[in-house]
Short mmCIF file of C-alpha atoms and ligand atoms in Angstrom, two decimals:
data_model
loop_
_atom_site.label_atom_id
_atom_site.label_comp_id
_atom_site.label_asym_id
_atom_site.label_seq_id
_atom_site.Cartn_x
_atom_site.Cartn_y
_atom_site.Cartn_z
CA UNK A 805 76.32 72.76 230.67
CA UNK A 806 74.45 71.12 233.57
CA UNK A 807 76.97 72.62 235.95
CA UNK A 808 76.11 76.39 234.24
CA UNK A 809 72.20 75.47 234.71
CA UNK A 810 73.11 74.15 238.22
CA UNK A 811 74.87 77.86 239.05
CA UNK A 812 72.20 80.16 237.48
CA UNK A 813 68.98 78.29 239.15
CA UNK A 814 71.16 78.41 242.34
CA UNK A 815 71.44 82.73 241.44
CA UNK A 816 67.78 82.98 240.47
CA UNK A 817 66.39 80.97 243.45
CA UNK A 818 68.56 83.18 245.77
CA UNK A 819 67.47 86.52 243.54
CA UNK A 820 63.58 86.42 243.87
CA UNK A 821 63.94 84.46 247.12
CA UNK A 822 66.03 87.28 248.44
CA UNK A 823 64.67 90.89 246.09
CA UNK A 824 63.89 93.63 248.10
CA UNK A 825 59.34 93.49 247.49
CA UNK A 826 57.25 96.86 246.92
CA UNK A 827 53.75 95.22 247.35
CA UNK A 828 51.33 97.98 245.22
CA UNK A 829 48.37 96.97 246.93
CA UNK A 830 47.25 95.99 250.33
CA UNK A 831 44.73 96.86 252.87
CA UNK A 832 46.89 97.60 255.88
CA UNK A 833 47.01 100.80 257.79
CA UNK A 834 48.94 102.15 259.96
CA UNK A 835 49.06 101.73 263.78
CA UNK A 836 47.95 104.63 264.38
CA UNK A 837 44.31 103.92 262.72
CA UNK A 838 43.73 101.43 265.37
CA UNK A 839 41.78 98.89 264.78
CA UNK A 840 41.49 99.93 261.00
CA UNK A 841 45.55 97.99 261.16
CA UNK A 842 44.13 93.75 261.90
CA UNK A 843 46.98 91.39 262.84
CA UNK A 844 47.24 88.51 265.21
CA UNK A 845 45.94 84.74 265.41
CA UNK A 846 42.49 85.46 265.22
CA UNK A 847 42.16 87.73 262.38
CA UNK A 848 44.33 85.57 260.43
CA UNK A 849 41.61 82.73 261.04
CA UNK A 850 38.61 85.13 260.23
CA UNK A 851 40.32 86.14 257.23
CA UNK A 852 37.30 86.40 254.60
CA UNK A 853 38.87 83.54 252.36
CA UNK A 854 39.29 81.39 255.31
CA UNK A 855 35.17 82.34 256.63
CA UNK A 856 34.30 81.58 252.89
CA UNK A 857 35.83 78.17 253.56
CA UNK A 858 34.48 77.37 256.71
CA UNK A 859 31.22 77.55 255.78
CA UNK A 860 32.25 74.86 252.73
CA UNK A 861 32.47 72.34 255.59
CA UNK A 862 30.37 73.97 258.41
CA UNK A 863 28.16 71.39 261.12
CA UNK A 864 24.60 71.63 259.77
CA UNK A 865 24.06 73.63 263.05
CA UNK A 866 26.65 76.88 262.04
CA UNK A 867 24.59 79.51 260.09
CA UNK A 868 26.50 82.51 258.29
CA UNK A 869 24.01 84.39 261.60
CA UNK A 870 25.11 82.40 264.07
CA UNK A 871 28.69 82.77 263.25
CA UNK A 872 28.59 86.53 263.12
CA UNK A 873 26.97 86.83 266.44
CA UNK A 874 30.09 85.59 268.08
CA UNK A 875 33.30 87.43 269.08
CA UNK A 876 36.17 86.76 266.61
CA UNK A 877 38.26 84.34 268.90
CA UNK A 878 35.19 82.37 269.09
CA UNK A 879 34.87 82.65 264.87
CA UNK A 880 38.65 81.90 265.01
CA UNK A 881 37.79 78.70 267.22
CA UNK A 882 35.59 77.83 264.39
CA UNK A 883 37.84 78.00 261.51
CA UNK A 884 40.73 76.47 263.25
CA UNK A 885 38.34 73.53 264.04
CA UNK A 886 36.77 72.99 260.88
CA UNK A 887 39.03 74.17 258.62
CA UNK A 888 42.49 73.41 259.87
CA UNK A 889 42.22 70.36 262.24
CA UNK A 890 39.23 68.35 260.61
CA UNK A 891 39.73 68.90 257.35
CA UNK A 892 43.67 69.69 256.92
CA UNK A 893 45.00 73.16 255.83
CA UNK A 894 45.11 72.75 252.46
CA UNK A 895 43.88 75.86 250.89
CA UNK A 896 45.98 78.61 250.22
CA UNK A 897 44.37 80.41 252.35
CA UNK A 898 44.93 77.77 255.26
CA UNK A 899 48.34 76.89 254.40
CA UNK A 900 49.28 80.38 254.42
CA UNK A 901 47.94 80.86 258.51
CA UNK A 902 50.40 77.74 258.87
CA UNK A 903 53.57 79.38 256.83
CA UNK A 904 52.84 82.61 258.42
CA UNK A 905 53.23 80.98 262.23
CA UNK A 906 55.97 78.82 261.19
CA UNK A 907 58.38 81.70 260.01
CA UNK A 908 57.46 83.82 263.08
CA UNK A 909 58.64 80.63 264.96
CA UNK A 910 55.82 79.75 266.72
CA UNK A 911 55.29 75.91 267.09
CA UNK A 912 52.82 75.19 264.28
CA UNK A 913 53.17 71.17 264.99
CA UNK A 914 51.78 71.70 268.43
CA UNK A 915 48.38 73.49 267.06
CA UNK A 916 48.55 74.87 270.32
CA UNK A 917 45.79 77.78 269.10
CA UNK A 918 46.07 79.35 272.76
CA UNK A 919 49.47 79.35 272.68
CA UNK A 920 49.78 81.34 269.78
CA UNK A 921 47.60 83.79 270.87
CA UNK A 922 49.47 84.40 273.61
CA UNK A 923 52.71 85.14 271.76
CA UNK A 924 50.85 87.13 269.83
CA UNK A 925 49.30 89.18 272.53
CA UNK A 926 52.99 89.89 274.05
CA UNK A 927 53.67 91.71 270.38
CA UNK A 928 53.71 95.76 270.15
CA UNK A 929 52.28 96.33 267.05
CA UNK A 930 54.81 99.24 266.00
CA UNK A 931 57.48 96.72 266.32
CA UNK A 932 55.58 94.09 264.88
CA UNK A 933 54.82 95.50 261.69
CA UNK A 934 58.69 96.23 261.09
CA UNK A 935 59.15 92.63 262.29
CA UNK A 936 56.62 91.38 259.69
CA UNK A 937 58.01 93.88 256.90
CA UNK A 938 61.64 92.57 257.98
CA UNK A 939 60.73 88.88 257.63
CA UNK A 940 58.55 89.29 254.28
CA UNK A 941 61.57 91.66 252.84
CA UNK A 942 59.56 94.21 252.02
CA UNK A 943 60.43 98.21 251.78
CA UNK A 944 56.88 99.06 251.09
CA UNK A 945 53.10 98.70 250.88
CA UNK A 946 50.37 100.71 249.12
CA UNK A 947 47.62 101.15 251.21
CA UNK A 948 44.20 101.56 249.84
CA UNK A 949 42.74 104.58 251.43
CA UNK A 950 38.81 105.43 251.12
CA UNK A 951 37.59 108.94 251.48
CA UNK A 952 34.15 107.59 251.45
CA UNK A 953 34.86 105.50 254.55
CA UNK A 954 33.26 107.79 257.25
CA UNK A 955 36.00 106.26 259.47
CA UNK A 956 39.03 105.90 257.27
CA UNK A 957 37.96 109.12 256.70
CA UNK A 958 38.24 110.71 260.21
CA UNK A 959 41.53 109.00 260.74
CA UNK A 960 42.92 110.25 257.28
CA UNK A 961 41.41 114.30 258.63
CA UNK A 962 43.72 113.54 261.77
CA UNK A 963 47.02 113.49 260.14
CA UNK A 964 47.77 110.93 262.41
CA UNK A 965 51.42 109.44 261.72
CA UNK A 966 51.84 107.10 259.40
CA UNK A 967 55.24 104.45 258.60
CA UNK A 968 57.52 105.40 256.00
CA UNK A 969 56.78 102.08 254.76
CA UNK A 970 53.11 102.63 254.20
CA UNK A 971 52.49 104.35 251.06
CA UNK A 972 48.77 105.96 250.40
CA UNK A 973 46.70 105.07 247.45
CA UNK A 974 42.99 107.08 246.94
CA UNK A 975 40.04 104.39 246.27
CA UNK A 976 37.50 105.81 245.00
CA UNK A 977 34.38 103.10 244.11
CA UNK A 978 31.31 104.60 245.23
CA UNK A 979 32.45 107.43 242.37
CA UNK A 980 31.48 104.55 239.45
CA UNK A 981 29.22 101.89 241.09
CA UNK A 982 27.10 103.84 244.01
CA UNK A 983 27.50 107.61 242.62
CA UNK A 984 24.26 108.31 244.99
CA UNK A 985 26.63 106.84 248.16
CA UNK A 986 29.61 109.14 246.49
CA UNK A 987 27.20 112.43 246.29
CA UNK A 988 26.33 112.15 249.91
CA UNK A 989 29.95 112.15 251.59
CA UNK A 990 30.95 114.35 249.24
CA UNK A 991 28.11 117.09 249.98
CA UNK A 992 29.01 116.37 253.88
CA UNK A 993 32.88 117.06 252.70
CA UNK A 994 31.32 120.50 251.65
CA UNK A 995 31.62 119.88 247.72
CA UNK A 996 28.37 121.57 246.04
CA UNK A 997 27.40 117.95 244.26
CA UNK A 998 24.02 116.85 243.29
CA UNK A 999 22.57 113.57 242.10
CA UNK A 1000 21.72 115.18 238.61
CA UNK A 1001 25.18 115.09 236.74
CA UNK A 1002 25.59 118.23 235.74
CA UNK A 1003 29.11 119.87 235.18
CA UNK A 1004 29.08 121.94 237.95
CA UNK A 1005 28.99 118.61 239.59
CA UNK A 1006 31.62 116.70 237.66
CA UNK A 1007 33.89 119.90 238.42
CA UNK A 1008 33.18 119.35 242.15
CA UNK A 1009 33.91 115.75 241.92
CA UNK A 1010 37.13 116.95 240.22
CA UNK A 1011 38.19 119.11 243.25
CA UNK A 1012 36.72 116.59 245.52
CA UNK A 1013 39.87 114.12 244.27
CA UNK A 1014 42.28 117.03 243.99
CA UNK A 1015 41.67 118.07 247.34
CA UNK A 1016 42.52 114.38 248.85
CA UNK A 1017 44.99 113.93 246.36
CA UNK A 1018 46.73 117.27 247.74
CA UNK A 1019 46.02 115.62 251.45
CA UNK A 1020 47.18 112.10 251.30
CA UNK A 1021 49.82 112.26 247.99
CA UNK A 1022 48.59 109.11 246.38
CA UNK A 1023 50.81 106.83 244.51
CA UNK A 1024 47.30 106.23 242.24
CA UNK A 1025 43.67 106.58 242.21
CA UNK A 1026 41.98 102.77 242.39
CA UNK A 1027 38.40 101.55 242.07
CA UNK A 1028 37.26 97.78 241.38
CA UNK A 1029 34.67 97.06 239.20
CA UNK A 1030 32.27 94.42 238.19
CA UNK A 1031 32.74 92.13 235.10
CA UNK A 1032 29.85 94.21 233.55
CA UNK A 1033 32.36 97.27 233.22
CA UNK A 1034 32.22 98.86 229.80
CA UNK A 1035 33.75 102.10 228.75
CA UNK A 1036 33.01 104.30 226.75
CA UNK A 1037 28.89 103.54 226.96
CA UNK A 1038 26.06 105.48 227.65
CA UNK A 1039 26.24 105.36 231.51
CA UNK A 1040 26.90 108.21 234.24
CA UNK A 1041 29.96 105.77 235.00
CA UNK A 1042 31.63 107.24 231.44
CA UNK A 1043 31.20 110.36 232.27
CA UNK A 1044 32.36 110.67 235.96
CA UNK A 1045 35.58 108.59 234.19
CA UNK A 1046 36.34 111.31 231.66
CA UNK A 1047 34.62 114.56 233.34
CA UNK A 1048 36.22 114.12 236.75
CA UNK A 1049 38.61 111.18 237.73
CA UNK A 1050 40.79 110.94 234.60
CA UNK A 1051 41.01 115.41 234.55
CA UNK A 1052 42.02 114.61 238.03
CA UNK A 1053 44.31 111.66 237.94
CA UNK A 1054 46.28 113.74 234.63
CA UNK A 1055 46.60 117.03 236.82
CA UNK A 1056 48.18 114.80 239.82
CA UNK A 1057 49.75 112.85 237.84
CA UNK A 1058 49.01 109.57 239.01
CA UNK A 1059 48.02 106.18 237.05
CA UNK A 1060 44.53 105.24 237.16
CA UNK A 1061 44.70 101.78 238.66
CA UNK A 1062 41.12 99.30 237.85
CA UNK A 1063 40.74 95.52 239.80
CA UNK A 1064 38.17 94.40 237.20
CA UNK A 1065 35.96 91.40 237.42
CA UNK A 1066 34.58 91.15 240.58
CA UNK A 1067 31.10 89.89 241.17
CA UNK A 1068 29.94 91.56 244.42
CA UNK A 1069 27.79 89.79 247.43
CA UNK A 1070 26.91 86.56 245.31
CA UNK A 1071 26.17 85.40 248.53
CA UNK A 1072 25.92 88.12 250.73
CA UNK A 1073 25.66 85.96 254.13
CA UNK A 1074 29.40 85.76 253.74
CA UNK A 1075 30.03 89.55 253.94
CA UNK A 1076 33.55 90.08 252.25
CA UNK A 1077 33.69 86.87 251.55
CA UNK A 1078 30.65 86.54 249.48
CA UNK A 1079 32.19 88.13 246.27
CA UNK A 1080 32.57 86.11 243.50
CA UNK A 1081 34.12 86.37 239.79
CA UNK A 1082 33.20 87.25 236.16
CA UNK A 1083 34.64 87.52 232.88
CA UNK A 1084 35.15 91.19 232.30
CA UNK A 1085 35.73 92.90 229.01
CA UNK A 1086 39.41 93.94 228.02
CA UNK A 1087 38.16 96.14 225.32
CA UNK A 1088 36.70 97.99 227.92
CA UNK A 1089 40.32 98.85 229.21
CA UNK A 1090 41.76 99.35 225.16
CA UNK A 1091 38.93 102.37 224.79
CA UNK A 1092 40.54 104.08 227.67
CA UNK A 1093 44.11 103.96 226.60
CA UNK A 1094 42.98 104.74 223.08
CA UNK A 1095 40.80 107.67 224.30
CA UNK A 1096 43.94 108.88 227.58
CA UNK A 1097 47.33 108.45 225.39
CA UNK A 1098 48.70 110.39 227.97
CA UNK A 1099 47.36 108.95 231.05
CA UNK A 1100 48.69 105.90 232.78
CA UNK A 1101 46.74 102.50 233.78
CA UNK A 1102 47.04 99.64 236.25
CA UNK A 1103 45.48 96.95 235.61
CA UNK A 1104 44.90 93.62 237.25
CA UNK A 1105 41.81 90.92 236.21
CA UNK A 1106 40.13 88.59 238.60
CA UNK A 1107 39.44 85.92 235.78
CA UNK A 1108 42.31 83.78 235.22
CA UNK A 1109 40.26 83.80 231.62
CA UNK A 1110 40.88 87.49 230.92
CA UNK A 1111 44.99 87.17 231.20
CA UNK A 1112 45.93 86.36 228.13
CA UNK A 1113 44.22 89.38 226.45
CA UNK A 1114 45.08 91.57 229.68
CA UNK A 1115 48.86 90.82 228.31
CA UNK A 1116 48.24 91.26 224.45
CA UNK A 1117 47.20 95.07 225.08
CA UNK A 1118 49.73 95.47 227.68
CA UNK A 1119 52.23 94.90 224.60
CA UNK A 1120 50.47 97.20 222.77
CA UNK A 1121 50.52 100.10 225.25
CA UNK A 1122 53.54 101.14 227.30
CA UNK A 1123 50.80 102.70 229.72
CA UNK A 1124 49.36 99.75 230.85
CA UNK A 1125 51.28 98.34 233.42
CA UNK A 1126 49.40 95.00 234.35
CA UNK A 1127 49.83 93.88 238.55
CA UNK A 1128 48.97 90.89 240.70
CA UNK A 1129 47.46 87.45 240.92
CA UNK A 1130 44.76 88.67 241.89
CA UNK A 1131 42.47 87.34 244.81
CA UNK A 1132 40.86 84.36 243.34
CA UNK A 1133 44.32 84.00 240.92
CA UNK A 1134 46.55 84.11 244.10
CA UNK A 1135 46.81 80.30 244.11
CA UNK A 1136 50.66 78.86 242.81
CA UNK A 1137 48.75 76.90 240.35
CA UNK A 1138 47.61 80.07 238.55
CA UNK A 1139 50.12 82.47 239.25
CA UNK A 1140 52.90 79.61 237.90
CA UNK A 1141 50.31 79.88 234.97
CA UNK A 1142 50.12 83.98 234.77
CA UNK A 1143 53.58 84.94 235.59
CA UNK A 1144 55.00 82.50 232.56
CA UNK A 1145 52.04 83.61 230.15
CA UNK A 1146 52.97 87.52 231.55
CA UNK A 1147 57.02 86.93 230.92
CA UNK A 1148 56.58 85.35 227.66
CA UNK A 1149 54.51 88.23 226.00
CA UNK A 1150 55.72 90.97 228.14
CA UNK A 1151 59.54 90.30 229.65
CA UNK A 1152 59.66 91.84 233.00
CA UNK A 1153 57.59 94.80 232.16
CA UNK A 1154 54.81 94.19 234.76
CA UNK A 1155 54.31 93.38 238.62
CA UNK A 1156 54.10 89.45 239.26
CA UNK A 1157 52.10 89.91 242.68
CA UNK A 1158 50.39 91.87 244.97
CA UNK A 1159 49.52 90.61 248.27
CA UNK A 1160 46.20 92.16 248.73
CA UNK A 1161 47.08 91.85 252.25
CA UNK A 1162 43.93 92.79 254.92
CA UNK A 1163 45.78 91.42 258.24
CA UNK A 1164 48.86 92.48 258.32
CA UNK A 1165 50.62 88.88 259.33
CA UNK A 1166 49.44 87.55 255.72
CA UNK A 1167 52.37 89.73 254.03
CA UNK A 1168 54.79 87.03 255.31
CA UNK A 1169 52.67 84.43 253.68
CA UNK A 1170 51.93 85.72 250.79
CA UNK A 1171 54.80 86.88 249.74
CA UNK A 1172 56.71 83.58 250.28
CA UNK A 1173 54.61 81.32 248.84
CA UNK A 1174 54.84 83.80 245.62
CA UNK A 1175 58.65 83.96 245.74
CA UNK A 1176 58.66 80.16 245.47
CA UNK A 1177 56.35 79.93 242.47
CA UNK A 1178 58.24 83.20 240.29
CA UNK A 1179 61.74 81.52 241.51
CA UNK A 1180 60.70 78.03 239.50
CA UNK A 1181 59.25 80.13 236.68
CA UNK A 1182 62.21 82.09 235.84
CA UNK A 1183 64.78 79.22 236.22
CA UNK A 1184 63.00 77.30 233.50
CA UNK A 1185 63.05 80.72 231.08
CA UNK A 1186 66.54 81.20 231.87
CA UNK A 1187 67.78 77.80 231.47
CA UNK A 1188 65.87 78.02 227.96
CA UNK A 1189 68.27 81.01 227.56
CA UNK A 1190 71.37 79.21 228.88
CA UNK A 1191 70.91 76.08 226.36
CA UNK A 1192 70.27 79.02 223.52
CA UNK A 1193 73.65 80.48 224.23
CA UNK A 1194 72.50 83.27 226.38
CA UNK A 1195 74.48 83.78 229.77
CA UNK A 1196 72.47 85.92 232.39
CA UNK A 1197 75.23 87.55 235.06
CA UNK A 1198 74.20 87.41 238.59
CA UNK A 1199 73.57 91.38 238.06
CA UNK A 1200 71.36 90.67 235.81
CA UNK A 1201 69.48 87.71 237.68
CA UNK A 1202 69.23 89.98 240.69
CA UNK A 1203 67.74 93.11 238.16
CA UNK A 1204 64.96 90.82 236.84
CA UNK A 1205 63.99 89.61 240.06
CA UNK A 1206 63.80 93.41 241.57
CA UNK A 1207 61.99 94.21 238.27
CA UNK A 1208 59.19 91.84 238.85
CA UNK A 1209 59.08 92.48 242.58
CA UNK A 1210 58.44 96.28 241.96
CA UNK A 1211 61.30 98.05 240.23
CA UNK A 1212 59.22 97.84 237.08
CA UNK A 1213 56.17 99.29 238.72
CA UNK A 1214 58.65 102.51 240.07
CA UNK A 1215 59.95 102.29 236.55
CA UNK A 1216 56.42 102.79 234.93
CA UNK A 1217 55.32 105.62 237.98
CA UNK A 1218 58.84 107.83 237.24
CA UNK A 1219 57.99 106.98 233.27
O1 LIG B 77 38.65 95.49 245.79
C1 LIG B 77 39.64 95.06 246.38
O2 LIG B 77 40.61 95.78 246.75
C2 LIG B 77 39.70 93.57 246.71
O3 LIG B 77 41.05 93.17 246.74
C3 LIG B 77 39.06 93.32 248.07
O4 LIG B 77 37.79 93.88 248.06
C4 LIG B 77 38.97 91.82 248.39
O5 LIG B 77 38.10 91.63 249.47
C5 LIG B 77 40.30 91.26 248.76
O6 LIG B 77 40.85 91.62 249.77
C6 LIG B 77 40.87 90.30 247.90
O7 LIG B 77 41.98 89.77 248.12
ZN1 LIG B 78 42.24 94.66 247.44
#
């Protein structure tokens, strides 16, 4: 018997360490939106987690101000300082920098910071992004693309080219938490919107997403929202949801995909690092699958205490598909936790990760440190199988693994 366990954790580690990844949501872009695409050394270090961090151990004499006023290298010089050398890079975030350099082969022991830059500078970013998709095994990412990003916006007008490997995604958050924000691009985009919600505007909200939806063919419509998100309630927020984005989102066919739990600018100083987390409400999600039978939901929670009930009405719907470790859950102590809650109530019938990637280098890091946790998770379900009788082929080792990695999320878009 020990042999048998012996083989299959061999299989499994070599499975999820080796799957093919589809990461369903990043922040990457491609080349060809300039400096929209961050890679390299120095945004690694400035990083919002990692700027968050810093200013956990920051000389009295650093202010949030202070810090911002510099060029990034200098912020860089900063974080490396503070964060790696004096105070060891033990953070995910940190020790992710350090994985990241180590499996591009750059000499990590020598913290030669200069050095590293310099390799970096000798990259071509074309070829470094298929370097960095080669190395993280990866044969796509979902990009999250923002219409109501004045620049993302001219780049997206441009038809500029774009990787096979970069898939497009529409976000769409200043339609349910800054509607005022979302009236004003849209009336510069031509659509005949006003403040007052009337249904002449919720129809021209409607084409507004049908007409980006026809430009950019997105894999889903996304928004995050605060822990305070409630549906179905009184607010303008319900009924932009079911007079304009849902109509939409069923006409394209695409699932509706919410981040929920996300307490913006607690401490603004920070900029995207100053977001914080809440406890959301899960019933919130339930009214909409009740209410949209025939529309499809992704779902991921940024409080590791909404998971369990996340799961519970994922078993309940087929057109939930739950995704990620999200943000503040992408730490192996929690996503050990989610993933073996998530398999136990719901097989392989979600997405164990996205990377949430903003610099493109992170992909490498966060994908590997994941593969390592979900590797150890599935060999202890499958040696519970193996002592029950139950003998997993390779095939089928390999199948889970892809499943997890992404083959269930194709399996619940082509659904
Ligand atoms: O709303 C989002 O897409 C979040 O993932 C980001 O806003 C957040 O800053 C992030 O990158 C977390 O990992
Ligand atoms: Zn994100």
């Amino acid at each position: 018997m020990s042999t048998e366990i012996a083989s299959m954790a061999e299989a499994v580690r070599k499975a999820v360490g080796s799957t093919v990844i589809t990461d369903i949501h990043t922040h990457l872009f491609p080349p060809s939106h300039g400096k929209l695409l961050l890679w390299g050394a120095d945004e690694m270090l400035t990083y919002h987690y990692l700027v968050a961090e810093l200013f956990t151990v920051a000389p009295p004499g650093l202010t949030c101000q202070k810090f911002w006023s510099l060029p990034k290298p200098k912020q860089a010089d900063l974080v490396w300082e503070h964060v790696f050398l004096r105070h060891g890079a033990l953070s995910e975030a940190a020790r992710g920098v350090i994985t990241t350099f180590n499996k591009l082969g750059l000499d990590v022991a020598g913290r030669d910071l200069d050095g590293i830059r310099k390799w970096f500078a000798a990259q071509k970013v074309e070829d470094y992004l298929a370097r960095v998709f080669q190395t993280a095994n990866i044969d796509s990412a979902v990009m999250t693309n923002n219409p109501f990003n004045p620049q993302e916006a001219a780049y997206l007008n441009r038809d500029l080219p774009c990787p096979d490997c970069l898939k497009p995604a529409l976000r769409i958050d200043p339609l349910l938490v800054d509607f005022k924000s979302a009236v004003k691009t849209m009336k510069d985009a031509g659509c005949k919107v006003q403040l007052r919600p009337t249904q002449k505007t919720f129809d021209e909200v409607r084409r507004f997403l049908l007409g980006w939806s026809e430009k950019i063919k997105p894999l889903y419509f996304a928004a995050s929202l605060g822990p305070e998100f409630a549906y179905p309630d009184d607010s303008l927020r319900t009924k932009v949801i079911d007079q304009a984005i849902m109509p939409a989102a069923l006409e394209v066919g695409v699932p509706f995909a919410m981040m929920i739990g996300v307490r913006k600018a607690v401490n603004p100083d920070l900029g995207d690092g100053g977001d914080g987390v809440g406890v959301a409400d899960v019933a919130a999600v339930m009214h909409l699958l009740q209410r949209y039978p025939a529309g499809k939901f992704m779902v991921t929670m940024l409080s590791r205490v909404n998971q369990h009930e996340l799961c519970v009405l994922a078993r309940k719907f087929g057109s939930l598909h739950v995704f990620g470790c999200w943000w503040f859950c992408n730490d192996p102590s929690i996503v050990e936790e989610m993933t073996r809650q998530r398999l136990e109530l719901l097989g392989t019938a979600f997405t164990c990760q996205h990377s949430d990637a903003r610099v493109l280098d992170q992909l490498i890091y966060k994908w590997a440190h994941t593969r390592k946790v979900v590797a150890e998770v599935l060999v202890g379900k499958y040696t519970d199988l193996v002592h029950a009788g139950w003998r997993p082929t390779k095939d089928e080792i390999w199948r889970d693994a892809r499943a997890l990695f992404g083959g269930s999320f194709a399996e619940f878009l082509a659904r």
